[in-house]
Short mmCIF file of C-alpha atoms and ligand atoms in Angstrom, two decimals:
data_model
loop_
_atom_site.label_atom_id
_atom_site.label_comp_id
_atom_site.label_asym_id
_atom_site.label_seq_id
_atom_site.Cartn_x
_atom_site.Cartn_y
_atom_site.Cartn_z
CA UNK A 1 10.35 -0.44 -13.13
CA UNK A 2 13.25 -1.60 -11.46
CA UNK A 3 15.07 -0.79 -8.07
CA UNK A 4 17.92 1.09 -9.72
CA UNK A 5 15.08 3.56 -11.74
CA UNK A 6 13.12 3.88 -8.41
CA UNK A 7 15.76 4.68 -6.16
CA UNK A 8 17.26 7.36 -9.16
CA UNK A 9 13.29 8.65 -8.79
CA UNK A 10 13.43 9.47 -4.59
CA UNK A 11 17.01 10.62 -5.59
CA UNK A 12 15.37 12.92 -8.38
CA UNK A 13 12.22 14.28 -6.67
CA UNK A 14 12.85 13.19 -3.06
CA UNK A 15 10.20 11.14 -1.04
CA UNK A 16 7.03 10.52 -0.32
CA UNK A 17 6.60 10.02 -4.26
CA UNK A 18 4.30 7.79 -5.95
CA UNK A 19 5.60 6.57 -9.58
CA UNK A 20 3.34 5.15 -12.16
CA UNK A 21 4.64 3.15 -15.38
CA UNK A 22 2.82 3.94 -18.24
CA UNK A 23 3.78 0.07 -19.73
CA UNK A 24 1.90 -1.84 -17.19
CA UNK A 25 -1.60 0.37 -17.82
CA UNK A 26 -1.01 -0.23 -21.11
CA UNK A 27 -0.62 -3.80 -21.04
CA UNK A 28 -3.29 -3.91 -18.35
CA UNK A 29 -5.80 -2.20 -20.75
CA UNK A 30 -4.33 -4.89 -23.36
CA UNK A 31 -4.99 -7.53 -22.01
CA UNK A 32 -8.50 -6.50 -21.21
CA UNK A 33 -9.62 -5.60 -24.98
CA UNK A 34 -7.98 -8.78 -26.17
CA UNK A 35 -9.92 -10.99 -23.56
CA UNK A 36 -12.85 -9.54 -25.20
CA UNK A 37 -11.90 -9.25 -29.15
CA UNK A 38 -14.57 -11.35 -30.11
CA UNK A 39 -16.98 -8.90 -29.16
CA UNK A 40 -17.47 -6.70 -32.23
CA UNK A 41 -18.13 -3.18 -30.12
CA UNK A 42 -15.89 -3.24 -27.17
CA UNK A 43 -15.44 -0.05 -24.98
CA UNK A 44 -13.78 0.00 -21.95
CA UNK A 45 -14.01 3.34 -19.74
CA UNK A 46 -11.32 3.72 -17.23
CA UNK A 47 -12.81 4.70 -13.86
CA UNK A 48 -11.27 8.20 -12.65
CA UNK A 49 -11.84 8.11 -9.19
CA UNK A 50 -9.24 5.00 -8.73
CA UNK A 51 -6.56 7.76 -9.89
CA UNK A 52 -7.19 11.31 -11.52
CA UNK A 53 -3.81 12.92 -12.82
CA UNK A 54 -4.92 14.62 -15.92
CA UNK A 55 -1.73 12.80 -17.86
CA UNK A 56 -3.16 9.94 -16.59
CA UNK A 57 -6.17 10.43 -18.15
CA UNK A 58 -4.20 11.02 -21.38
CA UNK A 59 -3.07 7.82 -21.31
CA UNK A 60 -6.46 6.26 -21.64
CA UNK A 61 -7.43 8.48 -24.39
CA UNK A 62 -4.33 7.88 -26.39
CA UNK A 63 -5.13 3.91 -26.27
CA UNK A 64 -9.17 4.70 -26.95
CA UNK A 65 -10.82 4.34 -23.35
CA UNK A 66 -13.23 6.29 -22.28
CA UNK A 67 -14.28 7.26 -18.58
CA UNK A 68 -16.05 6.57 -16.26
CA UNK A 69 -16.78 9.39 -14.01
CA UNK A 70 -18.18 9.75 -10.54
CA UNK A 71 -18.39 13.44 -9.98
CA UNK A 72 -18.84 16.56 -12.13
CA UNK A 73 -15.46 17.85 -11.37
CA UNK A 74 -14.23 14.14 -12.95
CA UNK A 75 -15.91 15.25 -16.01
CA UNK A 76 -14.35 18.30 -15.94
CA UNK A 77 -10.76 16.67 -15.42
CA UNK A 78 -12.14 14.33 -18.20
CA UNK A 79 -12.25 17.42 -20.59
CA UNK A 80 -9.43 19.04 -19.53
CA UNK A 81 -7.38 15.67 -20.71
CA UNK A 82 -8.86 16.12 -24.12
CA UNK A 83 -12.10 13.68 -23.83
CA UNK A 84 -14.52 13.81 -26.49
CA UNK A 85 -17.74 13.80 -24.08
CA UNK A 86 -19.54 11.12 -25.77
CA UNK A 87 -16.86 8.59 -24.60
CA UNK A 88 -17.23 9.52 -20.92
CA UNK A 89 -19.94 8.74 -18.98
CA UNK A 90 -21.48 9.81 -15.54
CA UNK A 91 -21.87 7.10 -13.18
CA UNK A 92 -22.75 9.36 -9.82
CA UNK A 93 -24.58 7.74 -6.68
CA UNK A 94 -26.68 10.14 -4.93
CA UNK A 95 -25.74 13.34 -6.22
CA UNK A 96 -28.57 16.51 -6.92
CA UNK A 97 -30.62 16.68 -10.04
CA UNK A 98 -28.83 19.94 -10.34
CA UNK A 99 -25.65 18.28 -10.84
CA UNK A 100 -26.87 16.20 -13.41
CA UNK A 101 -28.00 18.48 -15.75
CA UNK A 102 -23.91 20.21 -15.27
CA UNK A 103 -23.32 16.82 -16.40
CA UNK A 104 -25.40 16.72 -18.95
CA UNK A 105 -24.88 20.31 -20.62
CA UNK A 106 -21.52 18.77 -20.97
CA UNK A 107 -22.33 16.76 -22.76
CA UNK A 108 -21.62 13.50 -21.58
CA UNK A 109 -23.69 10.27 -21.15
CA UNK A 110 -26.03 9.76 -17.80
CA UNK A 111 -26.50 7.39 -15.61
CA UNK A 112 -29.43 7.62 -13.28
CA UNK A 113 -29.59 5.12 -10.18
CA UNK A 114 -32.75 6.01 -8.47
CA UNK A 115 -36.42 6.75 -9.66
CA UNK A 116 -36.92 9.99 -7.85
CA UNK A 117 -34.08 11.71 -10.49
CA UNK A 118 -34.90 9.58 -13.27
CA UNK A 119 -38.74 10.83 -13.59
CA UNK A 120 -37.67 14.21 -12.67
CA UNK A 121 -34.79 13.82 -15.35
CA UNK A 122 -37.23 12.57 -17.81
CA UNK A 123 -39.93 14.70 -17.83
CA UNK A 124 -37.66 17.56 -18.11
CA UNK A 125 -34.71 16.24 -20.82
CA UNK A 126 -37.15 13.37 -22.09
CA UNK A 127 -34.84 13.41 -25.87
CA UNK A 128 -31.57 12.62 -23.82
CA UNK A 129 -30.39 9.05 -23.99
CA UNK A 130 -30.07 7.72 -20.21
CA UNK A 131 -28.31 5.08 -19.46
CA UNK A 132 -29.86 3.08 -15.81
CA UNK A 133 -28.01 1.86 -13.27
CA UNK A 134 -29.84 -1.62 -12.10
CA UNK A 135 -28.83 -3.49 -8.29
CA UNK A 136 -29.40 -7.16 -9.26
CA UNK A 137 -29.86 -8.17 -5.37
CA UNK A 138 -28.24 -11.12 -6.29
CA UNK A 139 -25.81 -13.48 -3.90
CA UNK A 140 -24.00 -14.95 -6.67
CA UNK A 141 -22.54 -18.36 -5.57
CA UNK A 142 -23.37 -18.34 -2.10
CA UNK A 143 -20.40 -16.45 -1.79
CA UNK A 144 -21.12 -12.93 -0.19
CA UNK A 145 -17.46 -11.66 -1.90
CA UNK A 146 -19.10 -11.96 -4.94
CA UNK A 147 -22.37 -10.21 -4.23
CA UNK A 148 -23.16 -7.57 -6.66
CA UNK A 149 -25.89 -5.31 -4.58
CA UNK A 150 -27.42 -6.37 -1.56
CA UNK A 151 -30.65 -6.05 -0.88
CA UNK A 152 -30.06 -3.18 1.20
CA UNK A 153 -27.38 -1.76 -0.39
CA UNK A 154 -27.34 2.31 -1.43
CA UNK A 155 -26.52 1.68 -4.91
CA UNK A 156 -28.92 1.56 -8.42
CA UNK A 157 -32.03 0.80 -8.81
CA UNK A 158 -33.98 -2.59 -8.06
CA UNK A 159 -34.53 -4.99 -10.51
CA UNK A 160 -37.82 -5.55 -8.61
CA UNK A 161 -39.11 -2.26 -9.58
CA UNK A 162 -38.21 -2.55 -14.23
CA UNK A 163 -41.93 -2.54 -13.99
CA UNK A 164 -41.26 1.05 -12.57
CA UNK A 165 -38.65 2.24 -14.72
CA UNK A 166 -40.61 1.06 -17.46
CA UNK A 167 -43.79 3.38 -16.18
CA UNK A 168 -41.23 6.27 -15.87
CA UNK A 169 -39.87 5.44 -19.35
CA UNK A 170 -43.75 5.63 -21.03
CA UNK A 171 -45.08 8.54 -19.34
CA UNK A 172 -41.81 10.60 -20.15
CA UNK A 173 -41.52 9.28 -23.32
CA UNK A 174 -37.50 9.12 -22.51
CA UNK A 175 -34.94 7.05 -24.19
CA UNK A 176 -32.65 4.45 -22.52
CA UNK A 177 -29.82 3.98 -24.52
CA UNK A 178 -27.88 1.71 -21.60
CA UNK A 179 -28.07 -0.37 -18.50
CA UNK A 180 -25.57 -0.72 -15.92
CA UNK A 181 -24.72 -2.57 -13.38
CA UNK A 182 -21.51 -2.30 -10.80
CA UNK A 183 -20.34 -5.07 -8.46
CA UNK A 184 -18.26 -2.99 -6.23
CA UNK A 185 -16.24 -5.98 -4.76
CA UNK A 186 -13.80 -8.25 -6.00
CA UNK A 187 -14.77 -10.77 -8.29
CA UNK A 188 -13.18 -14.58 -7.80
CA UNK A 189 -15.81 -16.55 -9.33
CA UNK A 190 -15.92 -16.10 -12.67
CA UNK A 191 -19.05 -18.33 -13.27
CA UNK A 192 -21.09 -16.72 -10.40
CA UNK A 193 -20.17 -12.99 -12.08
CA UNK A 194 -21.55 -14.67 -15.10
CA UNK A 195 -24.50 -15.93 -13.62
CA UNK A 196 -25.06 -12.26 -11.98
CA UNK A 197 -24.54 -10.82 -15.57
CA UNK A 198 -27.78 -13.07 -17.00
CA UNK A 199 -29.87 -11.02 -14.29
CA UNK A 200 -28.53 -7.53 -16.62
CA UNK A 201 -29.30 -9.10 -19.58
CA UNK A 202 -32.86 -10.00 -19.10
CA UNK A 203 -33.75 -6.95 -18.05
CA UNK A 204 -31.61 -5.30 -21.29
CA UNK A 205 -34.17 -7.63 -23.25
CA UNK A 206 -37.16 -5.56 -22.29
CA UNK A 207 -35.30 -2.07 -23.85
CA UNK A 208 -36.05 -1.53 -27.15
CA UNK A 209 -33.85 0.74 -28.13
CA UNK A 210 -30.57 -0.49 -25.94
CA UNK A 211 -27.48 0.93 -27.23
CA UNK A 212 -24.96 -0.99 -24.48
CA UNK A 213 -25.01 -2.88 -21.47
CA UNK A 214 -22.36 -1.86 -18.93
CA UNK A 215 -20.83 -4.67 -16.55
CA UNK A 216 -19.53 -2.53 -14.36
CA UNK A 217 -15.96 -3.76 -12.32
CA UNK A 218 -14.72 -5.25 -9.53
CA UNK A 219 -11.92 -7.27 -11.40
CA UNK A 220 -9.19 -8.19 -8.70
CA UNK A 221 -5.80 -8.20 -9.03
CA UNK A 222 -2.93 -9.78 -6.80
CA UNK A 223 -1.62 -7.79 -3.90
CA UNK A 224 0.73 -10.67 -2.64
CA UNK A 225 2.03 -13.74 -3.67
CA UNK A 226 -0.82 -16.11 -3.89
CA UNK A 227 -3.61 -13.92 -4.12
CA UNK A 228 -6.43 -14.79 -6.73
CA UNK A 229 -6.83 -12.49 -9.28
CA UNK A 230 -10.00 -12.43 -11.63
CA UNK A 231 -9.46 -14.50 -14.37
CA UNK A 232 -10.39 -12.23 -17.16
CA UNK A 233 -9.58 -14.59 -20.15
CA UNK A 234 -11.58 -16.86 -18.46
CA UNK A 235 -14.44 -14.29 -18.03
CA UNK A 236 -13.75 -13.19 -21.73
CA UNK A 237 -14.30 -16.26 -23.62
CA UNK A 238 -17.40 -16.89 -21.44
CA UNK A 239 -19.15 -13.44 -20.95
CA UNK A 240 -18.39 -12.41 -24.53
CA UNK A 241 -20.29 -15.75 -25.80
CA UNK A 242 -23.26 -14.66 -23.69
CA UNK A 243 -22.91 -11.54 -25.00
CA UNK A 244 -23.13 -12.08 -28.60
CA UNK A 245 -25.42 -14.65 -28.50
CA UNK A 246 -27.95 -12.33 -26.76
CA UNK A 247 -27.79 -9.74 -29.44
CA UNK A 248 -27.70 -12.49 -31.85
CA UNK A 249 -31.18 -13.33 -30.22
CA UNK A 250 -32.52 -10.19 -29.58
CA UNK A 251 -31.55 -8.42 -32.85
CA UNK A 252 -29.67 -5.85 -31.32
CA UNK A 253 -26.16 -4.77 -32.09
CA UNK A 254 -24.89 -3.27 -28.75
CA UNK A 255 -22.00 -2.13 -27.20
CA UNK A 256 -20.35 -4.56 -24.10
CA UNK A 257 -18.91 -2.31 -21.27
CA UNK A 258 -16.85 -2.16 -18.69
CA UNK A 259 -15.64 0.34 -16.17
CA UNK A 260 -12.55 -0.67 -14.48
CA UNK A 261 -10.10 1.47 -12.25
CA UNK A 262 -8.23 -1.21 -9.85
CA UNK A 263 -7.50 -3.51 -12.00
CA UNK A 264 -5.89 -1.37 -15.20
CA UNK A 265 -3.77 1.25 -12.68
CA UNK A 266 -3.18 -0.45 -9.24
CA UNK A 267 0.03 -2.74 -10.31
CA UNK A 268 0.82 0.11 -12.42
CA UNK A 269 1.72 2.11 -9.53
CA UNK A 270 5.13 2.18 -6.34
CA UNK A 271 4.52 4.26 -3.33
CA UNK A 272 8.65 5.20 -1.85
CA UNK A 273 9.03 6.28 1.59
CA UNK A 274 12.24 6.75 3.49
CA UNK A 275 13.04 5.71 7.02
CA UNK A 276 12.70 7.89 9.45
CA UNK A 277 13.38 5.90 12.38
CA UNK A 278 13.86 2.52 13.56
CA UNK A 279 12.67 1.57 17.02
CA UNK A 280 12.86 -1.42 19.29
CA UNK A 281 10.38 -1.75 21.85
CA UNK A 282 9.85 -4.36 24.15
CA UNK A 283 7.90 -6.40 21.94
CA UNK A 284 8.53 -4.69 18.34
CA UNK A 285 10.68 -3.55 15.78
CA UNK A 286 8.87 -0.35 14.48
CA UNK A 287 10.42 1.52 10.97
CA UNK A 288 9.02 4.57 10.98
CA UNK A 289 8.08 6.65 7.71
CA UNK A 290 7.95 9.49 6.16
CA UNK A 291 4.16 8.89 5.51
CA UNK A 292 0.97 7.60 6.87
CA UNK A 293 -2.87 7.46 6.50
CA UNK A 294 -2.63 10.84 4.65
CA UNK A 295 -0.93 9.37 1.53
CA UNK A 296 -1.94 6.29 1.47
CA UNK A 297 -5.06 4.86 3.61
CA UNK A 298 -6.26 1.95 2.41
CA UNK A 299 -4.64 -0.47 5.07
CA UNK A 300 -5.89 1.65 7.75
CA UNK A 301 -9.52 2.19 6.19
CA UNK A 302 -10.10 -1.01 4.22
CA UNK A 303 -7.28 -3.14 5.88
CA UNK A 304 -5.76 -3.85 2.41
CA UNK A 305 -2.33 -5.23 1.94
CA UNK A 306 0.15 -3.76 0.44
CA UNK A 307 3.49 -5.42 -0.21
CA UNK A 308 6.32 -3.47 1.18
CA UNK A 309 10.22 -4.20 0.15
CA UNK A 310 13.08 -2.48 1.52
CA UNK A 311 14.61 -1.61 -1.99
CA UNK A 312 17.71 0.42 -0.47
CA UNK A 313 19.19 -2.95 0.68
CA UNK A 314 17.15 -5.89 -0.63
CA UNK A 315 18.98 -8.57 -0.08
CA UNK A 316 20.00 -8.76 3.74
CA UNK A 317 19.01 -10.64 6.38
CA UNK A 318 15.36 -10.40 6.59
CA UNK A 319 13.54 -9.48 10.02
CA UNK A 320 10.03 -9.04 10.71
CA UNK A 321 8.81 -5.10 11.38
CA UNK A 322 5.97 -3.29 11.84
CA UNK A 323 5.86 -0.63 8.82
CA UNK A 324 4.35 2.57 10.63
CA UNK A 325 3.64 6.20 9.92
CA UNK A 326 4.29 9.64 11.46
CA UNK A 327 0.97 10.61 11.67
CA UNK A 328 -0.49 11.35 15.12
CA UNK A 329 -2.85 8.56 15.34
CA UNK A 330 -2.38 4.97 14.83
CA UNK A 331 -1.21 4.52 11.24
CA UNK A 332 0.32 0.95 10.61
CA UNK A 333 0.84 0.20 7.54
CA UNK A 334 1.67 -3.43 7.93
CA UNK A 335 2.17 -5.42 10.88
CA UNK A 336 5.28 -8.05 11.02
CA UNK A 337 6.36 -8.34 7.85
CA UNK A 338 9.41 -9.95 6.92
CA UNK A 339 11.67 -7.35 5.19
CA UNK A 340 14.82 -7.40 3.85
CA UNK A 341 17.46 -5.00 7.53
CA UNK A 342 16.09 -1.64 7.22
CA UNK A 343 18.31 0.76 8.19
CA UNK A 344 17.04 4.42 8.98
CA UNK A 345 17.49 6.37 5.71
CA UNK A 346 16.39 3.29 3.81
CA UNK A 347 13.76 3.45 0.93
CA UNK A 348 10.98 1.37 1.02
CA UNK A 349 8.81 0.47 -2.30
CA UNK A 350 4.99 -0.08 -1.59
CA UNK A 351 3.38 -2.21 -4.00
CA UNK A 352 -0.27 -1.62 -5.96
CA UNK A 353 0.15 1.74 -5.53
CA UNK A 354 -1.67 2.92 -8.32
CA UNK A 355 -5.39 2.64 -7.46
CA UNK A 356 -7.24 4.24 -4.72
CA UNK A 357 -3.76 5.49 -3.11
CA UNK A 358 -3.22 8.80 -4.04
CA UNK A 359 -6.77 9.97 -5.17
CA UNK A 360 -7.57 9.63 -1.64
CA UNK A 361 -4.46 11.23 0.00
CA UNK A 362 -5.48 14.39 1.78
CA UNK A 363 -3.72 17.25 3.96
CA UNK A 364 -4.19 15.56 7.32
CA UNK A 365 -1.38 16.75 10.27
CA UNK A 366 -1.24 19.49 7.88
CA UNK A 367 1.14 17.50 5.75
CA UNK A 368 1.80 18.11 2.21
CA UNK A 369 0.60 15.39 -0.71
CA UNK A 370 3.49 13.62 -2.29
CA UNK A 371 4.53 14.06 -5.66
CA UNK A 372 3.79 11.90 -8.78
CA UNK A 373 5.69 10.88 -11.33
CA UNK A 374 5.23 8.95 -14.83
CA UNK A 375 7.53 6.79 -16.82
CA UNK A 376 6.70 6.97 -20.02
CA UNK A 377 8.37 5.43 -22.83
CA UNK A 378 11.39 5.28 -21.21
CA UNK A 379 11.79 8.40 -19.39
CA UNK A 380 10.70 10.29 -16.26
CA UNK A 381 7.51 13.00 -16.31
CA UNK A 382 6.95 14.73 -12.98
CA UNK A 383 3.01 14.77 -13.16
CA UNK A 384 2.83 16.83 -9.65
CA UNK A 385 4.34 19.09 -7.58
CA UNK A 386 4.78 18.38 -3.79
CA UNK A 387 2.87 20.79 -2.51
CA UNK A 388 3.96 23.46 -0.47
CA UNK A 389 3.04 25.72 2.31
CA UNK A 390 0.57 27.87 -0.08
CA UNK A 391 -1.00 24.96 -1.12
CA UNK A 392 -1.82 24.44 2.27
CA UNK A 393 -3.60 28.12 3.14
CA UNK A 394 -4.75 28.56 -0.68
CA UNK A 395 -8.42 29.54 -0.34
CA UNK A 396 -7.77 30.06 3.36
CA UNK A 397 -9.33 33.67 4.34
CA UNK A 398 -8.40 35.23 7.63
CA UNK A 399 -10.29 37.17 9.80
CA UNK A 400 -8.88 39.61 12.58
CA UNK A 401 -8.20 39.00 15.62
C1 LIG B 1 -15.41 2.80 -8.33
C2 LIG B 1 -16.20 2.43 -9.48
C3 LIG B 1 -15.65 1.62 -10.48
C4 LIG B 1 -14.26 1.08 -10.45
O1 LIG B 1 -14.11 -0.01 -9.59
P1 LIG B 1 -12.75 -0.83 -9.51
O2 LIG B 1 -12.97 -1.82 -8.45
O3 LIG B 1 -11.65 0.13 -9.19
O4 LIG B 1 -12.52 -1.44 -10.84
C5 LIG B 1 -16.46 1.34 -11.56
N1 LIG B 1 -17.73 1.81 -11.65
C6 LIG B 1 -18.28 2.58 -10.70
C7 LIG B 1 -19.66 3.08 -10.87
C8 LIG B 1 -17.54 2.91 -9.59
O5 LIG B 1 -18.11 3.66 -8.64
#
């Protein structure tokens, strides 16, 4: 997407506005399955939570992902986009047996992550395939980037305690059809992810009737110039080996999985802001937006970078400024960064916008959430509505007095 469409977009349906192009997630999800074609049963399930518009969704479908999903109301979305249940799976971390079984009368695959719902789940649904989500405590590498569960980390269940799961398994009589295992940070070292993976696979040796094995994510992708991104032809020539040599071995024909959100929508997606203000302090140049932590938190909460470009008038003089919000709290969304003269009424372009940026926008200052939009095919799809002052008091009831 180029300057000229963006700026035609904030023209179109004024700012804050996030824009997605449909191309890059499809070429994203691309070059995934072909990094992986030697695997004969590929499926790759594109994690909701990293961004949920329902025609977002639809764009998975139409190129034959599935989903991963961390909620019930995910599902639901899921559905609503047209998912057949069977390709979407439920991947929750703590959540009540009750919502399980919503899950479940859904129709859509489990996965369990701790032995108190997995023996209650078993003895009561022991006929439906579960799929187990493992913590491999392992430090892959020495490198604790790369570690896929600490030991005290809230997330699957031990590998110390198969001998557990397998108990469970007997005295239910239940059937595990998967076993899963999710990183949760970024992967640079292809070799240690690899050595991480052998941990999954000897425990998938000791299921008999193992339909998949699900890798989880954590592929990176570049937020600046520079950055290391996971190399995932690398990964593909070398995990898909493993892979078919183990069923090779084992004499089972399973399915490889992955569940990635970052890494097929993030590049995918521009976050435009306009100046408010410019201001000169003592010590700063400060360009105020018409944004903040509400739209788009991640620098704030996980200090992420996101590149920012002053697309109005890209190639002035560049000066160094402190990108900040309007919210009323400290909001900064990147601290001396060389950009191109902003004047006030400037737009600026936020890169990586696509994962983890609007899903986790919310109403704060009483602000609305932007609006979305989708380039598809060559043209422009509003996918949301700014939201408006009865968004804000929907579901609101007042009392008197
Ligand atoms: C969040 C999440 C993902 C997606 O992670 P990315 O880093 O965005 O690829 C995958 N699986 C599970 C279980 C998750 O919770």
């Amino acid at each position: 997407m180029n300057r000229e469409l963006l700026l035609s977009l904030v023209k179109k349906y004024k700012s804050p506005l996030y824009v997605y192009d449909a191309e890059k997630i499809e070429s994203q999800y691309n070059r995934m399955t072909k990094a992986f074609s030697s695997v004969r049963k590929l499926k790759l399930n594109y994690a909701v939570k990293a961004l949920s518009n329902i025609s977002i969704l639809k764009i998975f479908n139409s190129l034959g992902a599935g989903l991963d999903t961390v909620s019930v109301q995910e599902v639901q979305l899921g559905l609503k986009a047209g998912y057949d249940p069977k390709n979407i799976i439920f991947t929750p971390n703590g959540v009540s047996l009750e919502e399980i079984e919503q899950a479940k009368d859904l129709g859509v695959q489990i996965n369990i992550d701790n032995l108190s719902i997995l023996e209650q789940f078993g003895q009561k649904y022991p006929k439906t395939p579960v799929c187990i989500r493992m913590n491999p405590h392992v430090m892959a590498g020495g490198n604790s980037k790369i570690s896929v569960g600490h030991i005290d980390s809230k997330f699957g269940i031990s590998i110390h305690q198969l001998p557990h799961i397998h108990r469970v398994v007997k005295n239910t009589g239940m059937f595990i059809s998967g076993i899963h295992m999710h990183t949760g940070s970024d992967i640079y070292d292809v070799d240690a992810f690899i050595r991480a993976t052998e941990i999954l696979f000897n425990a998938a040796a000791t299921f008999k009737d193992l339909q998949y094995i699900d890798f989880g994510s954590g592929f990176k992708v570049p937020y600046k110039e520079g950055d290391i991104e996971t190399d995932i032809e690398e990964l593909g020539v070398k995990l898909s080996k493993r892979f078919n040599d183990f069923c090779k071995e084992t004499g089972k024909d399973l399915t490889l999985m992955f569940e990635p959100g970052k890494y097929l929508v993030s590049e995918a997606g521009k976050f435009l802001v306009n100046v408010n203000v410019v201001k000169q302090t003592t010590s700063t140049v400060f360009a105020s937006v018409d944004s903040g932590l509400n739209h788009l938190i991640r620098p704030m909460f996980y200090d992420s970078y996101h590149h920012i470009e002053n697309i109005s008038n890209p190639n002035s003089k560049e000066r160094f400024y402190t990108v900040v919000g309007y919210i009323c709290e400290t909001d900064t969304f990147g601290t001396n960064r060389k950009i191109s003269e902003i004047k006030e009424g400037d737009i600026l372009c936020f890169n990586n916008a696509g994962a983890y940026c609007f899903s986790m926008a919310s109403n704060y200052n009483s602000r609305y959430r932007p609006a979305e939009v989708l380039v598809y095919k060559g043209k422009d799809y509003l996918i949301r509505e700014r939201e408006t002052i009865e968004d804000l008091i929907q579901g609101q009831i007042e009392i008197n007095i």
